């Protein structure tokens, strides 16, 4: 029998969505100096609930309804793949045997045609398509898109990275105004993959419009931000609370940390204003825990609006 569910992503398990292109070999995490010990010394990175990120509209309604023409067509295609002539013949012969009906299958098919004016395959297809329409038509009545998205945003947690280490606004906003560091991660490491070796990293899509239905664009529905944030060039990996290793309760806020293997670190880049004390502290950590990792410094070249990366 055909795999009739192959084209139907599980919308209720967004932690494992697969709708991104493969990630680049290295992704970068900008951070302030105060995070160096947690990340490099203790091998812990912070995961944040989607409803608690610094984007007030991180969780927003990017689609008007769950079910529309695209989902209906996908479901009808899945039904067609399932109810093949061979599958129908096998199931019908089994039912006939259970009831002690000893008739040639061709004769039974002809009886159906005479009774209903169509083949048994067409009859079942028609009935199932009608059921699909009724089922999908009630999806929005069970839970509205707004309720669904808020629920997902409250459950799902993300660790965000950037495609580039040389974004001036990222150094200013997340890198302590150029006094912090950027940790480069090797995306080919198993920590970023599922049990089948497929990357769990998802690229953020930037858009402001709203789609008609969920399956118009799954990436827009579950892994997107407004175009105001496009400068971040963000990728992220999602997780659930069960995979969090440590939670720090600050009263008004909770910091959720998850450990990562040291081998996932590729290199470390220091900001132009990183203090000498931080430089030596990071150098010491790399010697002890990441001897393979390069220590580099990003120096702005003002006349060409670019950074020069130097190994130190």
Short mmCIF file of C-alpha atoms in Angstrom, two decimals:
data_model
loop_
_atom_site.label_atom_id
_atom_site.label_comp_id
_atom_site.label_asym_id
_atom_site.label_seq_id
_atom_site.Cartn_x
_atom_site.Cartn_y
_atom_site.Cartn_z
CA UNK A 1 0.00 0.00 0.00
CA UNK A 2 1.19 3.53 -0.76
CA UNK A 3 2.32 5.79 2.07
CA UNK A 4 -0.74 8.03 1.98
CA UNK A 5 0.55 10.28 4.76
CA UNK A 6 3.90 11.11 3.17
CA UNK A 7 2.83 14.59 2.07
CA UNK A 8 0.99 15.50 5.26
CA UNK A 9 3.22 17.13 7.92
CA UNK A 10 2.10 16.66 11.51
CA UNK A 11 0.93 20.17 12.41
CA UNK A 12 0.63 19.12 16.04
CA UNK A 13 4.32 18.31 16.36
CA UNK A 14 6.04 21.54 15.24
CA UNK A 15 9.19 20.66 17.16
CA UNK A 16 9.99 18.29 14.28
CA UNK A 17 8.81 20.36 11.32
CA UNK A 18 10.94 19.96 8.21
CA UNK A 19 10.45 22.85 5.87
CA UNK A 20 13.85 24.51 5.68
CA UNK A 21 16.67 24.21 3.23
CA UNK A 22 19.89 22.69 4.64
CA UNK A 23 21.71 25.09 6.98
CA UNK A 24 25.09 26.65 6.20
CA UNK A 25 28.12 24.81 7.66
CA UNK A 26 28.54 27.34 10.46
CA UNK A 27 26.02 29.48 12.35
CA UNK A 28 26.80 32.21 14.86
CA UNK A 29 25.54 33.14 18.32
CA UNK A 30 26.07 36.75 19.38
CA UNK A 31 26.25 37.26 23.13
CA UNK A 32 27.29 39.68 25.85
CA UNK A 33 30.40 39.05 27.94
CA UNK A 34 28.33 37.93 30.93
CA UNK A 35 27.15 34.88 28.99
CA UNK A 36 30.66 33.55 28.26
CA UNK A 37 30.90 31.33 31.32
CA UNK A 38 27.46 29.78 30.89
CA UNK A 39 28.06 29.02 27.23
CA UNK A 40 31.75 28.21 26.92
CA UNK A 41 32.66 27.12 30.45
CA UNK A 42 29.45 25.25 31.32
CA UNK A 43 28.30 24.30 27.79
CA UNK A 44 24.80 25.65 28.31
CA UNK A 45 22.73 27.76 25.90
CA UNK A 46 19.45 29.49 26.57
CA UNK A 47 16.18 28.40 25.00
CA UNK A 48 13.30 30.88 25.10
CA UNK A 49 9.56 30.32 24.73
CA UNK A 50 8.34 31.91 21.51
CA UNK A 51 5.90 34.10 23.44
CA UNK A 52 8.80 35.45 25.53
CA UNK A 53 11.30 36.47 22.84
CA UNK A 54 12.23 40.10 22.28
CA UNK A 55 9.88 40.25 19.30
CA UNK A 56 6.45 41.33 20.59
CA UNK A 57 4.87 39.77 17.49
CA UNK A 58 6.90 36.56 17.39
CA UNK A 59 3.65 34.61 17.73
CA UNK A 60 1.22 36.15 15.28
CA UNK A 61 -1.50 35.02 12.93
CA UNK A 62 0.17 34.40 9.59
CA UNK A 63 -2.73 32.38 8.15
CA UNK A 64 -6.50 32.96 8.23
CA UNK A 65 -7.68 29.34 8.53
CA UNK A 66 -6.41 25.80 8.88
CA UNK A 67 -8.25 24.22 5.97
CA UNK A 68 -8.46 25.62 2.46
CA UNK A 69 -8.13 24.40 -1.13
CA UNK A 70 -4.48 23.38 -0.71
CA UNK A 71 -5.05 21.16 2.33
CA UNK A 72 -8.20 19.65 0.82
CA UNK A 73 -6.27 18.79 -2.35
CA UNK A 74 -3.46 17.23 -0.30
CA UNK A 75 -5.90 15.13 1.70
CA UNK A 76 -7.78 14.01 -1.39
CA UNK A 77 -4.47 13.05 -2.96
CA UNK A 78 -3.60 11.06 0.15
CA UNK A 79 -6.93 9.25 -0.04
CA UNK A 80 -6.32 8.45 -3.72
CA UNK A 81 -2.91 7.03 -2.88
CA UNK A 82 -4.42 4.86 -0.17
CA UNK A 83 -7.45 3.49 -2.03
CA UNK A 84 -5.64 1.93 -4.96
CA UNK A 85 -7.40 -0.80 -6.99
CA UNK A 86 -5.06 -3.41 -5.49
CA UNK A 87 -5.82 -2.22 -1.93
CA UNK A 88 -9.58 -2.24 -2.57
CA UNK A 89 -9.47 -5.70 -4.12
CA UNK A 90 -7.46 -7.11 -1.22
CA UNK A 91 -9.78 -5.59 1.41
CA UNK A 92 -12.98 -6.57 -0.37
CA UNK A 93 -11.85 -10.17 -0.89
CA UNK A 94 -10.99 -10.33 2.81
CA UNK A 95 -14.48 -9.11 3.79
CA UNK A 96 -16.10 -11.56 1.37
CA UNK A 97 -14.12 -14.43 2.87
CA UNK A 98 -15.14 -13.41 6.42
CA UNK A 99 -18.81 -13.56 5.38
CA UNK A 100 -18.50 -16.79 3.41
CA UNK A 101 -19.27 -15.13 0.07
CA UNK A 102 -17.84 -17.28 -2.69
CA UNK A 103 -18.14 -15.17 -5.81
CA UNK A 104 -15.58 -14.12 -8.41
CA UNK A 105 -14.25 -10.63 -7.67
CA UNK A 106 -15.05 -9.47 -11.22
CA UNK A 107 -18.69 -10.45 -10.68
CA UNK A 108 -18.86 -8.49 -7.42
CA UNK A 109 -17.41 -5.42 -9.15
CA UNK A 110 -20.02 -5.66 -11.88
CA UNK A 111 -22.77 -5.92 -9.27
CA UNK A 112 -21.54 -2.69 -7.69
CA UNK A 113 -21.49 -0.97 -11.06
CA UNK A 114 -25.06 -1.98 -11.83
CA UNK A 115 -26.30 -1.02 -8.35
CA UNK A 116 -24.61 2.37 -8.02
CA UNK A 117 -23.90 3.37 -11.60
CA UNK A 118 -20.13 3.62 -10.97
CA UNK A 119 -17.16 1.42 -10.15
CA UNK A 120 -16.44 0.45 -6.57
CA UNK A 121 -13.20 2.48 -6.78
CA UNK A 122 -15.06 5.62 -7.85
CA UNK A 123 -17.73 5.07 -5.21
CA UNK A 124 -15.23 4.78 -2.36
CA UNK A 125 -13.25 7.74 -3.69
CA UNK A 126 -16.39 9.88 -3.78
CA UNK A 127 -17.43 8.89 -0.27
CA UNK A 128 -13.96 9.52 1.18
CA UNK A 129 -13.61 12.91 -0.52
CA UNK A 130 -16.94 13.91 1.00
CA UNK A 131 -15.70 12.81 4.42
CA UNK A 132 -12.47 14.76 3.95
CA UNK A 133 -14.42 17.90 3.12
CA UNK A 134 -16.58 17.57 6.22
CA UNK A 135 -13.61 16.79 8.46
CA UNK A 136 -11.46 19.68 7.29
CA UNK A 137 -14.38 22.08 7.26
CA UNK A 138 -14.68 21.63 11.03
CA UNK A 139 -11.00 22.14 11.90
CA UNK A 140 -11.34 25.86 12.65
CA UNK A 141 -14.36 25.11 14.86
CA UNK A 142 -12.32 22.79 17.11
CA UNK A 143 -9.55 25.32 17.72
CA UNK A 144 -9.07 28.71 16.11
CA UNK A 145 -5.74 29.58 14.50
CA UNK A 146 -5.24 32.20 17.24
CA UNK A 147 -5.70 29.64 20.03
CA UNK A 148 -3.48 27.14 18.27
CA UNK A 149 -0.63 29.62 17.73
CA UNK A 150 -0.71 30.91 21.31
CA UNK A 151 -0.61 27.34 22.59
CA UNK A 152 2.34 26.46 20.36
CA UNK A 153 4.15 29.68 21.33
CA UNK A 154 3.74 28.82 25.00
CA UNK A 155 5.10 25.29 24.57
CA UNK A 156 7.80 25.63 21.95
CA UNK A 157 11.23 27.02 22.88
CA UNK A 158 13.97 28.16 20.54
CA UNK A 159 17.71 28.77 20.41
CA UNK A 160 18.50 31.39 17.78
CA UNK A 161 21.61 31.82 15.65
CA UNK A 162 22.61 33.96 12.68
CA UNK A 163 23.98 33.16 9.25
CA UNK A 164 26.70 35.79 9.61
CA UNK A 165 29.17 37.02 12.19
CA UNK A 166 29.70 40.44 10.59
CA UNK A 167 26.33 42.16 11.01
CA UNK A 168 26.93 45.51 12.69
CA UNK A 169 23.40 45.77 14.10
CA UNK A 170 23.73 42.29 15.63
CA UNK A 171 27.00 43.27 17.33
CA UNK A 172 25.26 46.39 18.64
CA UNK A 173 22.04 44.71 19.81
CA UNK A 174 23.20 41.28 20.99
CA UNK A 175 27.00 41.49 21.19
CA UNK A 176 27.24 44.05 23.99
CA UNK A 177 27.80 46.95 21.59
CA UNK A 178 30.84 45.19 20.11
CA UNK A 179 32.27 44.32 23.55
CA UNK A 180 30.86 40.79 23.57
CA UNK A 181 31.67 37.64 21.61
CA UNK A 182 30.27 35.46 18.85
CA UNK A 183 30.41 31.70 19.22
CA UNK A 184 30.48 29.84 15.89
CA UNK A 185 28.71 26.47 15.88
CA UNK A 186 29.29 23.54 13.53
CA UNK A 187 25.83 22.76 12.14
CA UNK A 188 26.94 19.32 10.97
CA UNK A 189 27.29 18.18 14.57
CA UNK A 190 24.78 15.59 15.75
CA UNK A 191 23.44 18.02 18.37
CA UNK A 192 21.69 19.87 15.56
CA UNK A 193 20.21 16.70 14.00
CA UNK A 194 17.41 14.28 14.71
CA UNK A 195 17.71 10.52 15.18
CA UNK A 196 17.74 10.03 11.40
CA UNK A 197 20.63 12.45 10.88
CA UNK A 198 18.45 15.21 9.43
CA UNK A 199 19.13 18.77 10.53
CA UNK A 200 16.62 20.24 12.99
CA UNK A 201 17.71 23.78 12.21
CA UNK A 202 15.03 25.92 10.65
CA UNK A 203 15.54 29.08 8.66
CA UNK A 204 13.41 32.05 9.62
CA UNK A 205 11.31 33.51 6.84
CA UNK A 206 10.60 37.25 6.88
CA UNK A 207 7.22 38.46 5.73
CA UNK A 208 4.46 40.84 6.76
CA UNK A 209 1.47 39.48 4.83
CA UNK A 210 -1.08 36.89 5.93
CA UNK A 211 -1.73 33.70 3.96
CA UNK A 212 -5.17 32.26 3.32
CA UNK A 213 -4.53 28.83 4.90
CA UNK A 214 -1.99 27.00 7.01
CA UNK A 215 -0.58 24.87 4.18
CA UNK A 216 -0.05 27.83 1.87
CA UNK A 217 3.30 28.22 3.62
CA UNK A 218 4.18 26.15 6.69
CA UNK A 219 7.42 28.04 7.16
CA UNK A 220 5.52 31.32 7.31
CA UNK A 221 3.07 29.80 9.79
CA UNK A 222 5.59 28.44 12.29
CA UNK A 223 9.03 29.85 11.53
CA UNK A 224 8.70 33.45 10.44
CA UNK A 225 9.09 37.01 11.64
CA UNK A 226 8.16 40.42 10.29
CA UNK A 227 10.49 41.96 7.73
CA UNK A 228 11.71 44.48 10.34
CA UNK A 229 13.85 41.62 11.71
CA UNK A 230 15.35 40.48 8.42
CA UNK A 231 18.78 41.89 9.31
CA UNK A 232 19.23 39.08 11.85
CA UNK A 233 19.53 36.37 9.15
CA UNK A 234 18.17 33.99 11.77
CA UNK A 235 18.13 30.23 12.02
CA UNK A 236 16.85 28.39 15.06
CA UNK A 237 16.50 25.01 16.67
CA UNK A 238 13.33 24.25 18.62
CA UNK A 239 12.85 22.16 21.71
CA UNK A 240 10.31 21.36 24.41
CA UNK A 241 10.61 21.68 28.18
CA UNK A 242 11.39 17.97 28.56
CA UNK A 243 14.78 18.59 26.89
CA UNK A 244 15.76 21.49 29.14
CA UNK A 245 18.55 20.61 31.59
CA UNK A 246 18.39 23.55 33.97
CA UNK A 247 15.96 26.34 34.81
CA UNK A 248 16.94 29.45 36.74
CA UNK A 249 13.95 31.10 38.41
CA UNK A 250 14.39 34.86 38.62
CA UNK A 251 10.85 35.51 39.82
CA UNK A 252 9.60 37.67 36.97
CA UNK A 253 11.52 35.60 34.47
CA UNK A 254 12.85 32.09 34.02
CA UNK A 255 16.01 31.18 32.16
CA UNK A 256 15.90 27.74 30.54
CA UNK A 257 19.25 26.19 29.71
CA UNK A 258 20.15 23.15 27.65
CA UNK A 259 23.60 21.60 27.44
CA UNK A 260 25.49 21.08 24.21
CA UNK A 261 28.63 19.02 23.45
CA UNK A 262 31.88 21.03 23.27
CA UNK A 263 32.59 19.49 19.86
CA UNK A 264 29.74 21.54 18.41
CA UNK A 265 31.82 24.72 18.82
CA UNK A 266 33.71 25.72 15.70
CA UNK A 267 35.44 28.95 16.79
CA UNK A 268 34.99 32.13 18.82
CA UNK A 269 35.04 35.69 17.52
CA UNK A 270 35.76 38.65 19.79
CA UNK A 271 34.17 42.03 19.29
CA UNK A 272 36.18 45.15 18.47
CA UNK A 273 35.63 46.51 22.00
CA UNK A 274 36.09 43.28 23.94
CA UNK A 275 38.14 43.97 27.06
CA UNK A 276 41.61 42.52 27.54
CA UNK A 277 40.35 40.62 30.58
CA UNK A 278 37.62 38.95 28.52
CA UNK A 279 40.09 38.14 25.74
CA UNK A 280 42.36 36.30 28.16
CA UNK A 281 39.43 34.60 29.87
CA UNK A 282 38.08 33.26 26.57
CA UNK A 283 41.59 32.25 25.47
CA UNK A 284 42.02 30.23 28.67
CA UNK A 285 38.68 28.45 28.21
CA UNK A 286 39.48 27.54 24.62
CA UNK A 287 42.88 26.12 25.57
CA UNK A 288 41.30 23.94 28.25
CA UNK A 289 38.05 22.87 26.61
CA UNK A 290 38.21 23.68 22.88
CA UNK A 291 41.83 23.29 21.73
CA UNK A 292 40.70 22.90 18.10
CA UNK A 293 38.72 26.15 18.07
CA UNK A 294 40.21 29.34 16.61
CA UNK A 295 40.12 32.58 18.57
CA UNK A 296 39.53 35.51 16.24
CA UNK A 297 38.77 39.20 16.46
CA UNK A 298 36.44 41.28 14.30
CA UNK A 299 37.90 44.70 13.55
CA UNK A 300 35.75 47.23 11.66
CA UNK A 301 37.27 48.76 8.54
CA UNK A 302 35.38 52.05 8.51
CA UNK A 303 36.25 53.21 5.00
CA UNK A 304 34.85 50.07 3.37
CA UNK A 305 32.04 49.29 5.88
CA UNK A 306 33.28 45.77 6.50
CA UNK A 307 34.98 43.75 9.23
CA UNK A 308 38.42 42.24 9.09
CA UNK A 309 38.69 38.90 10.83
CA UNK A 310 42.09 38.21 12.43
CA UNK A 311 43.28 35.21 14.37
CA UNK A 312 44.80 36.18 17.71
#
